[in-house]
Short mmCIF file of C-alpha atoms in Angstrom, two decimals:
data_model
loop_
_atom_site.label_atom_id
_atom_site.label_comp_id
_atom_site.label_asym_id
_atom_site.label_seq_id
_atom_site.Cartn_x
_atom_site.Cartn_y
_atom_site.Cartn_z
CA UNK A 1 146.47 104.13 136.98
CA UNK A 2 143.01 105.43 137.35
CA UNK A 3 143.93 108.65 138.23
CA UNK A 4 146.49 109.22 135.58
CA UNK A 5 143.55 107.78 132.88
CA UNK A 6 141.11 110.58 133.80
CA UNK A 7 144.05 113.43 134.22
CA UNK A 8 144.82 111.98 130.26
CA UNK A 9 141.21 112.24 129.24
CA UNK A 10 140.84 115.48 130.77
CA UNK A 11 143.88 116.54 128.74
CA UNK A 12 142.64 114.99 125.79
CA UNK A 13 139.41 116.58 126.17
CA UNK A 14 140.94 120.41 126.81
CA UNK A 15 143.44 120.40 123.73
CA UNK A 16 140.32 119.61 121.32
CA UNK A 17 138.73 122.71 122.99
CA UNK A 18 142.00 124.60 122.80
CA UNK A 19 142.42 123.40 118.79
CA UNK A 20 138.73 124.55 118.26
CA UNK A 21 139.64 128.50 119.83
CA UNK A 22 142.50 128.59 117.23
CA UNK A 23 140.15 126.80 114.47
CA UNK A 24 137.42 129.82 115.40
CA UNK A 25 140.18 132.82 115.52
CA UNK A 26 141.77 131.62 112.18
CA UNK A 27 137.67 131.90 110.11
CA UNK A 28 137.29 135.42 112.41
CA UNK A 29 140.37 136.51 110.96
CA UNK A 30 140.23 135.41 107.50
CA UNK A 31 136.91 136.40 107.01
CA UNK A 32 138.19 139.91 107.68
CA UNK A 33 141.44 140.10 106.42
CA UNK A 34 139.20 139.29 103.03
CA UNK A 35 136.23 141.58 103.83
CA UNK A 36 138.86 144.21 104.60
CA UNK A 37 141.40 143.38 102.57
CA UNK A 38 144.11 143.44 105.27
CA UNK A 39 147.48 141.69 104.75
CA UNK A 40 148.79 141.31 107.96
CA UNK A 41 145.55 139.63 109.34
CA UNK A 42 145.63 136.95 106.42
CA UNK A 43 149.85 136.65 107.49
CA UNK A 44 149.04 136.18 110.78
CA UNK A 45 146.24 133.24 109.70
CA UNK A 46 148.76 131.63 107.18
CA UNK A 47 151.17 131.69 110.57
CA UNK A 48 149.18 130.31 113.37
CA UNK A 49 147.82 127.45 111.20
CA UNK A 50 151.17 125.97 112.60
CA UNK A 51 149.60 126.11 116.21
CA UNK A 52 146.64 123.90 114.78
CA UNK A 53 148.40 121.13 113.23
CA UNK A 54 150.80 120.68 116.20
CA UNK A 55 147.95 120.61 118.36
CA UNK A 56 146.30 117.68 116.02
CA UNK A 57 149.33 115.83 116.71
CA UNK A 58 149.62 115.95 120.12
CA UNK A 59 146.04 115.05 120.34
CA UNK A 60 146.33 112.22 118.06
CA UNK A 61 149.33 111.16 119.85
CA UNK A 62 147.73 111.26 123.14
CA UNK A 63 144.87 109.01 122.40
CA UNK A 64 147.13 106.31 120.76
CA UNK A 65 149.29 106.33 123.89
CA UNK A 66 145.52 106.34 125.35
CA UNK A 67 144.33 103.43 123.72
CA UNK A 68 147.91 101.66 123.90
CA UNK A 69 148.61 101.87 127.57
CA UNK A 70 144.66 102.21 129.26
CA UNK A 71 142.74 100.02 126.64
CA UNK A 72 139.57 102.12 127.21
CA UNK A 73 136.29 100.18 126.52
CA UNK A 74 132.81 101.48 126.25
CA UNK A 75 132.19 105.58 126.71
CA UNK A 76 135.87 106.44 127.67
CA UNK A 77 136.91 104.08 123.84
CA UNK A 78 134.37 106.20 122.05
CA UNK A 79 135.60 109.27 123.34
CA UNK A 80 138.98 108.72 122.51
CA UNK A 81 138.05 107.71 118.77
CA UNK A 82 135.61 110.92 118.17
CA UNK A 83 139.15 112.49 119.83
CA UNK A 84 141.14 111.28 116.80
CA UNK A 85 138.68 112.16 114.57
CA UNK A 86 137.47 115.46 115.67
CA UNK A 87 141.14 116.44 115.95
CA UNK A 88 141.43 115.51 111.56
CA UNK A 89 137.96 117.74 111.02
CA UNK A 90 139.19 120.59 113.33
CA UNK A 91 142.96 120.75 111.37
CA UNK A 92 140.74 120.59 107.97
CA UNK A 93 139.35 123.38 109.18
CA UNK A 94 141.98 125.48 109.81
CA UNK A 95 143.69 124.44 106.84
CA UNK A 96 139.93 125.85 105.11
CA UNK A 97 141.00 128.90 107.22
CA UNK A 98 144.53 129.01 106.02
CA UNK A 99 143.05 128.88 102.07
CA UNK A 100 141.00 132.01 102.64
CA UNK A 101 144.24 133.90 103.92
CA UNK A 102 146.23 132.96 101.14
CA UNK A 103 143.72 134.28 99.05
CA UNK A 104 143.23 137.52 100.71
CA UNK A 105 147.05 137.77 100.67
CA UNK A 106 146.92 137.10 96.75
CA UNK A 107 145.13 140.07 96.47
CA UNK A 108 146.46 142.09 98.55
CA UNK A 109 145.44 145.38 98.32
CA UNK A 110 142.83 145.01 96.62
CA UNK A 111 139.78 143.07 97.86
CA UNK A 112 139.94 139.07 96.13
CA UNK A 113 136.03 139.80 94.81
CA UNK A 114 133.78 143.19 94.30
CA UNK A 115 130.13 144.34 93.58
CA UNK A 116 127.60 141.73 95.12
CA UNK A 117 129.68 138.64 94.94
CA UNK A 118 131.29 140.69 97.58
CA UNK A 119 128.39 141.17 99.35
CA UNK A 120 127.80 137.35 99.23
CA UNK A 121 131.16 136.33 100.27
CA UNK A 122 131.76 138.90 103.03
CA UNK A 123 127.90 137.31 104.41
CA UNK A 124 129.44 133.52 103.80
CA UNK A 125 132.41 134.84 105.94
CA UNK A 126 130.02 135.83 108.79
CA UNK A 127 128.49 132.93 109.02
CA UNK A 128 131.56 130.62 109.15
CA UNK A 129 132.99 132.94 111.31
CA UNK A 130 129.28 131.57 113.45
CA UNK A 131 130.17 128.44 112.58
CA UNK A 132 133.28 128.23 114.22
CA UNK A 133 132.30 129.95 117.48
CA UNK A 134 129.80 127.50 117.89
CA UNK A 135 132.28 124.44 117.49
CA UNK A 136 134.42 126.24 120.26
CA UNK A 137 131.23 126.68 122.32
CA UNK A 138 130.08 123.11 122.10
CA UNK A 139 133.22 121.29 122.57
CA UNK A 140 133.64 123.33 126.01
CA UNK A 141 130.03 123.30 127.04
CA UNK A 142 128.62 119.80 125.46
CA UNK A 143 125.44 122.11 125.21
CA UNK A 144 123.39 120.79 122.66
CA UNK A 145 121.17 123.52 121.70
CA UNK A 146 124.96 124.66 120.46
CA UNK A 147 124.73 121.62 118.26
CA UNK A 148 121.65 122.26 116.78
CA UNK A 149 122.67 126.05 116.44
CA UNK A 150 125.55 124.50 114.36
CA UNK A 151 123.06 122.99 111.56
CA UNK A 152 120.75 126.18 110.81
CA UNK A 153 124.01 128.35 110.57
CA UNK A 154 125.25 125.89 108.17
CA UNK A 155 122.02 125.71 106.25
CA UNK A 156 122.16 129.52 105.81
CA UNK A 157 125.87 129.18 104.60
CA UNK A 158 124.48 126.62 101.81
CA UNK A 159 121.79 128.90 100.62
CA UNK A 160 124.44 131.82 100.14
CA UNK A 161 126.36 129.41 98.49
CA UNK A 162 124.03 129.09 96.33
CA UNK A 163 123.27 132.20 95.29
CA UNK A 164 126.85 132.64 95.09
CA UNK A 165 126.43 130.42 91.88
CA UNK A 166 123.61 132.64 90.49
CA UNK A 167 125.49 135.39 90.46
CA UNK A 168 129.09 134.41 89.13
CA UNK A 169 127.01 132.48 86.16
CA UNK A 170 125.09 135.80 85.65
CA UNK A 171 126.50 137.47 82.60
CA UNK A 172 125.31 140.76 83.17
CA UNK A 173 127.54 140.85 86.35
CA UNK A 174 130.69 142.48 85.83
CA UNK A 175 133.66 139.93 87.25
CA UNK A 176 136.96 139.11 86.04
CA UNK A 177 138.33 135.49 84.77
CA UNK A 178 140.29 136.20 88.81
CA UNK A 179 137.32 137.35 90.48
CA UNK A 180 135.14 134.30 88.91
CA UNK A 181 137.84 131.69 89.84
CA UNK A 182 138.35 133.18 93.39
CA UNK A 183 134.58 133.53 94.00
CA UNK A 184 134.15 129.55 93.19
CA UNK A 185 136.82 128.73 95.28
CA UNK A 186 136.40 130.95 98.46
CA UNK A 187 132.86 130.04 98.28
CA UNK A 188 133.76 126.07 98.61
CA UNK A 189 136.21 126.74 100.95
CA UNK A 190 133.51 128.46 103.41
CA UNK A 191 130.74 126.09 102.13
CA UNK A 192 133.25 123.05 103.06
CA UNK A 193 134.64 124.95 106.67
CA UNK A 194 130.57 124.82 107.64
CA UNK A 195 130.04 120.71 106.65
CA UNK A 196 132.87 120.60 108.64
CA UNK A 197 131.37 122.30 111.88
CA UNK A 198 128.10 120.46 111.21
CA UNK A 199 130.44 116.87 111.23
CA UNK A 200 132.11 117.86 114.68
CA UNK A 201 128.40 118.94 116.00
CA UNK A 202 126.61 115.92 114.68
CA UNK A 203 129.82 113.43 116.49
CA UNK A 204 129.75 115.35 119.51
CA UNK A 205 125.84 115.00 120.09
CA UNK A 206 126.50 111.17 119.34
CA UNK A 207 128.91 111.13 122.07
CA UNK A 208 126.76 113.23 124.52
CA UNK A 209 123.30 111.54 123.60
CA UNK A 210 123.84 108.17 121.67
CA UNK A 211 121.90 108.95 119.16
CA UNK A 212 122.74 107.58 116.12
CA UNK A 213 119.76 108.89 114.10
CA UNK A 214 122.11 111.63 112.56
CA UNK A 215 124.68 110.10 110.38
CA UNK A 216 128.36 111.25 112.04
CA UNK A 217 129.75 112.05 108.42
CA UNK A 218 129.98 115.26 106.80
CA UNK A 219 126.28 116.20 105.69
CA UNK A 220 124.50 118.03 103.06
CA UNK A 221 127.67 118.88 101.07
CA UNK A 222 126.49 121.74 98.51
CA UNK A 223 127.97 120.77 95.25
CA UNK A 224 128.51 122.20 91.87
CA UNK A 225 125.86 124.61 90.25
CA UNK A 226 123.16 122.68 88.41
CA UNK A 227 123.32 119.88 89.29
CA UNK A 228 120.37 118.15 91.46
CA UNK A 229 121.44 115.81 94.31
CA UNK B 1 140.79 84.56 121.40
CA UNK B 2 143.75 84.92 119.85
CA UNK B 3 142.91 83.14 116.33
CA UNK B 4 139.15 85.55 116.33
CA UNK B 5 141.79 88.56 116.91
CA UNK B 6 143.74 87.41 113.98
CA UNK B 7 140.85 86.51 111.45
CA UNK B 8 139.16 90.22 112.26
CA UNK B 9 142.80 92.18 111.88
CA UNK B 10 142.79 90.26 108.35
CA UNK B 11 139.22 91.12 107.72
CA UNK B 12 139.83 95.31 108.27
CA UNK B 13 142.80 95.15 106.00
CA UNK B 14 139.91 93.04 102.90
CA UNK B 15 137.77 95.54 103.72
CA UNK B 16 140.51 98.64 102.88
CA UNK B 17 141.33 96.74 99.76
CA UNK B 18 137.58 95.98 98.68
CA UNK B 19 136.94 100.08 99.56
CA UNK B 20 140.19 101.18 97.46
CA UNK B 21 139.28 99.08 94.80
CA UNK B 22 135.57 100.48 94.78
CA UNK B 23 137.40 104.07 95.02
CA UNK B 24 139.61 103.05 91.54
CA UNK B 25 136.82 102.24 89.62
CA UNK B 26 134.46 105.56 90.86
CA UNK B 27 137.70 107.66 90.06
CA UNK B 28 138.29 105.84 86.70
CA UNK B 29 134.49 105.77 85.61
CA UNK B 30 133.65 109.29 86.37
CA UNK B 31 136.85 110.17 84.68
CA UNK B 32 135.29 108.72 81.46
CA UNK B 33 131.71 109.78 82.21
CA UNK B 34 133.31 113.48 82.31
CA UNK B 35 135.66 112.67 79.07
CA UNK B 36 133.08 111.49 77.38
CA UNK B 37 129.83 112.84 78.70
CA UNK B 38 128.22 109.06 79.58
CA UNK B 39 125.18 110.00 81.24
CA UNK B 40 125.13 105.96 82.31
CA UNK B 41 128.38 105.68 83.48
CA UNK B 42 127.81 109.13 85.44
CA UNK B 43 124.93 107.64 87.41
CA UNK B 44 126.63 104.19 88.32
CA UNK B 45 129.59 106.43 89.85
CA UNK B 46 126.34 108.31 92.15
CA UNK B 47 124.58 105.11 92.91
CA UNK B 48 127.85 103.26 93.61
CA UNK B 49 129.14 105.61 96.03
CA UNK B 50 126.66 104.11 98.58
CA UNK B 51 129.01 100.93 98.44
CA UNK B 52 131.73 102.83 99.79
CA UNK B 53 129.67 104.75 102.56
CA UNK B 54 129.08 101.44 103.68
CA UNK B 55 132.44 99.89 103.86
CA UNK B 56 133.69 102.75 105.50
CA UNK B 57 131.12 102.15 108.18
CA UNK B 58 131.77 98.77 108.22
CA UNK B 59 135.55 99.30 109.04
CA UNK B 60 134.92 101.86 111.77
CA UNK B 61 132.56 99.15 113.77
CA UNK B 62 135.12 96.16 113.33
CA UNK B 63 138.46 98.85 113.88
CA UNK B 64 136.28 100.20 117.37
CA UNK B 65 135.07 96.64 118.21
CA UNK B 66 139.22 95.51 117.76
CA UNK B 67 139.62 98.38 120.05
CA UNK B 68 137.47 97.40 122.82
CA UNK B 69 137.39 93.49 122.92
CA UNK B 70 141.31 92.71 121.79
CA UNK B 71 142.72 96.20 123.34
CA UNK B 72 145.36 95.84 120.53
CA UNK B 73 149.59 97.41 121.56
CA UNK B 74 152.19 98.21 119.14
CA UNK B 75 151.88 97.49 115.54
CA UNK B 76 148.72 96.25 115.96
CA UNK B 77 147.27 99.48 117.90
CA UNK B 78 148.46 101.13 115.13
CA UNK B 79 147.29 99.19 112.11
CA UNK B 80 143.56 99.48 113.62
CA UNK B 81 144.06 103.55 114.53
CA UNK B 82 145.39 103.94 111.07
CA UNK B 83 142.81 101.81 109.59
CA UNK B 84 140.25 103.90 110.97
CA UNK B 85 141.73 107.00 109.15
CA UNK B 86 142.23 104.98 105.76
CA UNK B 87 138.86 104.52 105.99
CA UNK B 88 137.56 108.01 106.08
CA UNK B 89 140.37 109.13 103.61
CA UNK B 90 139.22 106.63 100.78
CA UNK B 91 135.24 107.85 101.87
CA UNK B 92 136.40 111.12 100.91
CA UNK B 93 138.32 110.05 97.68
CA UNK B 94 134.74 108.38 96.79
CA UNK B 95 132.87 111.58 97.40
CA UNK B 96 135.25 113.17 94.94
CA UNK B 97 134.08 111.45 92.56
CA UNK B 98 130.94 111.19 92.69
CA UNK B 99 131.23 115.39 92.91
CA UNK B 100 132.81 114.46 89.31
CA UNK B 101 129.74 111.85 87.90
CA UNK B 102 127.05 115.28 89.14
CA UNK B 103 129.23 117.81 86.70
CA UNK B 104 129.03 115.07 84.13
CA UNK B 105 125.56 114.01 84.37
CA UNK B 106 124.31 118.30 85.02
CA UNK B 107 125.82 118.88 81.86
CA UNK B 108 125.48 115.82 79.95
CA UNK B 109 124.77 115.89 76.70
CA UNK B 110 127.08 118.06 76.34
CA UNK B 111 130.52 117.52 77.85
CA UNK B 112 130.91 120.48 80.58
CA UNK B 113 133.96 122.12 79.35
CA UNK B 114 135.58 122.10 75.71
CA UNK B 115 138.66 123.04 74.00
CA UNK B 116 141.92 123.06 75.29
CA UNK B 117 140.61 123.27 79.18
CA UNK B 118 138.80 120.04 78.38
CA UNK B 119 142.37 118.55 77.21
CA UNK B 120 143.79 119.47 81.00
CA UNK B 121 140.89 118.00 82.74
CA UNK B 122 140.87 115.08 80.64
CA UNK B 123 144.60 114.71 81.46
CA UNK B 124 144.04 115.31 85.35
CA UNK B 125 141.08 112.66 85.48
CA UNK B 126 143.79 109.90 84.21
CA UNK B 127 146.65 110.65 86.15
CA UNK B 128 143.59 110.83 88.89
CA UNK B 129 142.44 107.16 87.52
CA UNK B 130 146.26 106.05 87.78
CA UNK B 131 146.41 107.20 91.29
CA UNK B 132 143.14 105.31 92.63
CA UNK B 133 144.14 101.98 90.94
CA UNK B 134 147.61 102.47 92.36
CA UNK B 135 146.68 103.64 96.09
CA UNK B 136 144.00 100.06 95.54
CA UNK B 137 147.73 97.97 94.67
CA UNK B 138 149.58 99.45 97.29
CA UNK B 139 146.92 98.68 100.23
CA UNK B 140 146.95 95.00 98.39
CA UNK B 141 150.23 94.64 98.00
CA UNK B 142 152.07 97.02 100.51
CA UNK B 143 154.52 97.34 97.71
CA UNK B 144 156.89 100.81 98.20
CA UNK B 145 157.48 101.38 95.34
CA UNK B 146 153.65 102.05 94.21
CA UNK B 147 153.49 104.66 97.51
CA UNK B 148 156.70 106.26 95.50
CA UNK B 149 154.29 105.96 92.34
CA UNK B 150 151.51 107.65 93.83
CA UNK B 151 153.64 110.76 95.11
CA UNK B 152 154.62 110.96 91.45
CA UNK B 153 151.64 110.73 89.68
CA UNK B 154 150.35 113.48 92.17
CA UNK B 155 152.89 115.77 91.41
CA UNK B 156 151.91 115.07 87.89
CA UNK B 157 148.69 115.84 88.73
CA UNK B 158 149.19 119.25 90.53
CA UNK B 159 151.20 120.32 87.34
CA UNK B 160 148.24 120.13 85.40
CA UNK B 161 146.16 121.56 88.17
CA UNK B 162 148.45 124.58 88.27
CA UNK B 163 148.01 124.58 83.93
CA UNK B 164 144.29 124.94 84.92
CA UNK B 165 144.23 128.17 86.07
CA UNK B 166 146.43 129.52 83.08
CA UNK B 167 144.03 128.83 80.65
CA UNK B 168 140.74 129.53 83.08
CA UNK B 169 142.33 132.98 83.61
CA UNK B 170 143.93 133.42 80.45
CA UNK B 171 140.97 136.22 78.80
CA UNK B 172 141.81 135.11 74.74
CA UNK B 173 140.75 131.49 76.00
CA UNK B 174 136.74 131.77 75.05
CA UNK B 175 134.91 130.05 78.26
CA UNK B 176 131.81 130.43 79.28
CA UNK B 177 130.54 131.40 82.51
CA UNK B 178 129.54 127.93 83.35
CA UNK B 179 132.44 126.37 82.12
CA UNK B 180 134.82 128.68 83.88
CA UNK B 181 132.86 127.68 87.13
CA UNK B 182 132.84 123.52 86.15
CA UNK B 183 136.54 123.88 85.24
CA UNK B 184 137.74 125.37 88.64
CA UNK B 185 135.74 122.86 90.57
CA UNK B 186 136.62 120.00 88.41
CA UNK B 187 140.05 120.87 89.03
CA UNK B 188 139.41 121.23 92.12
CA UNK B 189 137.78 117.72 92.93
CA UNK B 190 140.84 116.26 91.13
CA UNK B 191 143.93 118.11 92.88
CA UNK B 192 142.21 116.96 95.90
CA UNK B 193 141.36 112.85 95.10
CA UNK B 194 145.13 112.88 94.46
CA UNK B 195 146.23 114.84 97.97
CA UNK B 196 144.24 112.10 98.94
CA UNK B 197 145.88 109.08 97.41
CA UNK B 198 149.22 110.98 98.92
CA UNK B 199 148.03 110.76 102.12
CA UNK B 200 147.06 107.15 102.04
CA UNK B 201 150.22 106.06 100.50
CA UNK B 202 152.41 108.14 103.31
CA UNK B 203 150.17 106.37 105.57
CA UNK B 204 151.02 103.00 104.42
CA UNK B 205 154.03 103.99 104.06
CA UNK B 206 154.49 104.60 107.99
CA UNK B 207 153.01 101.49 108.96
CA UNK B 208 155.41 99.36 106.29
CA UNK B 209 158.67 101.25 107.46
CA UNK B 210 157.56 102.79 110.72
CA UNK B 211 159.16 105.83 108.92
CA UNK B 212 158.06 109.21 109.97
CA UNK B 213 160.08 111.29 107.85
CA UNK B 214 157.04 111.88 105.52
CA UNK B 215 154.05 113.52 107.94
CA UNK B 216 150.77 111.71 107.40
CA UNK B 217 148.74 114.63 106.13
CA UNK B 218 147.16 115.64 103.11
CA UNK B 219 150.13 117.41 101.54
CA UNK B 220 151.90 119.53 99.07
CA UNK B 221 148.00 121.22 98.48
CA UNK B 222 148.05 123.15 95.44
CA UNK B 223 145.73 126.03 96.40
CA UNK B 224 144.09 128.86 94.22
CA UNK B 225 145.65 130.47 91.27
CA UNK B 226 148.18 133.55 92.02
CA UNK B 227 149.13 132.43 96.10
CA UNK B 228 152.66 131.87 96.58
CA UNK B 229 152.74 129.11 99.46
#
């Protein structure tokens, strides 16, 4: 019974690392596929997000039968319930992933955005693309400098998200009613796919240290422009 | 044992209600806050939103303390496991709203968008309104036919959402800058609190009939303007 619990947990524990590679290939490859405008790279995105939410079933199925048949208490219950729930962020994420594609496929072959909303975006990219590697990282390593690595590249996301805003509300900036409406949207998506990696990073340093002191719920969410929080 | 079991499976499902209900009236206030640019109403939909945090932390402590002192099978694994996810769905629905009350009260005096964009969004925060108070019936009454409702009034809502980006992109509709960004967000916020509601009432659903036939995920996500999906 034992044995078969820890071969489960093991399993359990792999699949979220295997669901975090795909989560980190799918921003890699949307990122470009918009940078570069390049339609089979968004395709293949919009394809394998398939891959992702099978694996968040199996996981989720997995710790039920888990929880059903080994009633886990202490570390071993926690770790199944951050399982569940890092399996819902790490499917939002590639569904985040999947958004980018389709946009990048809208536009196909032109680039979605130009000029220095480009700029921004292509940089927002990069560091979700960061973002992502990280949460693969961390999951297989439980490092927690990782962790903390998570947080600053997500801060730096914010701040280009930011300036994202000064620029599409700039007048003097050339951008179409398309380009306006795609810039807001790809730069929530990217803004949302790093409070996402910050929320996995911030549960798995709770299940590695205990430490409560940073809330496990998706932090500093950058909102609309103008308005203080 | 058995009777402390009982009293805390009753207490997680009051608790879902009391959330859902706090989620109706955030959804239905900041609705009208936006409608009407109320500056009050806008900051009792912020302040309130703490309420919410709370309860859904509340319901993950007594759903993990279920988990490890009762070590709950069956219908009863899965009314806690599901419970668990209920909570962080209707957190998210509250968020959603609140991301609605900051427009409101950023632009308040003025209403942040006008003319016949403001009609859509005005539209899409009350079929949003309808779908919080109904997704707060259906987790007090586990009545079908409101989960059939919900589905409804979110394709109802997507509709609009889809409306949306016809005006925002049509060039003869005079926007500005700002309002173009507010009215993609906004409609954005919206689309979402109802993909939302969906996924609770599918949810609810599942545990009522044990019917899998609809998946349990957000669904049916009406992305950006121009993406075939």
């Amino acid at each position: 019974m034992r044995e078969i619990f820890k071969q489960e947990m093991q399993e359990l524990g792999e699949s979220l690392v295997t669901m975090a590679g795909h989560v980190a290939t799918a921003i890699e490859q949307a990122a470009t596929a918009l940078k570069v405008a390049d339609l089979t790279l968004a395709e293949q995105v919009i394809d394998a997000d398939n891959a992702i939410d099978a694996l968040e079933n199996k996981i989720d199925d997995l710790g039920i039968s888990l929880l059903a048949r080994q009633a886990p208490v202490a570390t071993d219950l926690r770790v199944v319930v951050s399982g569940l729930q890092l399996s819902a962020t790490l499917e939002r994420m590639g569904d985040l992933a999947r958004h980018l594609a389709y946009v990048a496929r809208g536009r196909y072959p032109e680039p979605a955005v130009s000029g220095p909303m480009k700029d921004i975006l292509d940089k927002m990219g990069a560091q979700a693309t960061k973002v992502g590697t990280q949460v693969h990282q961390l999951l297989e390593t439980r490092d927690m400098n990782l962790a903390a690595a998570v947080e600053q590249e997500d801060e730096i996301l914010d701040a280009l998200h930011r300036d994202s805003f000064q620029v599409v509300l700039d007048d003097s900036q050339e951008l179409t009613r398309q380009e306006i409406v795609d810039s807001v949207l790809l730069g929530r998506y990217l803004e949302r796919f790093g409070d996402h990696g910050v929320s996995v990073a911030r549960r798995i340093s709770y299940l590695v240290t205990g430490d409560t002191s940073n809330a496990v719920r998706v932090p500093n969410e950058s909102g609309p422009s103008g308005e203080a929080r």
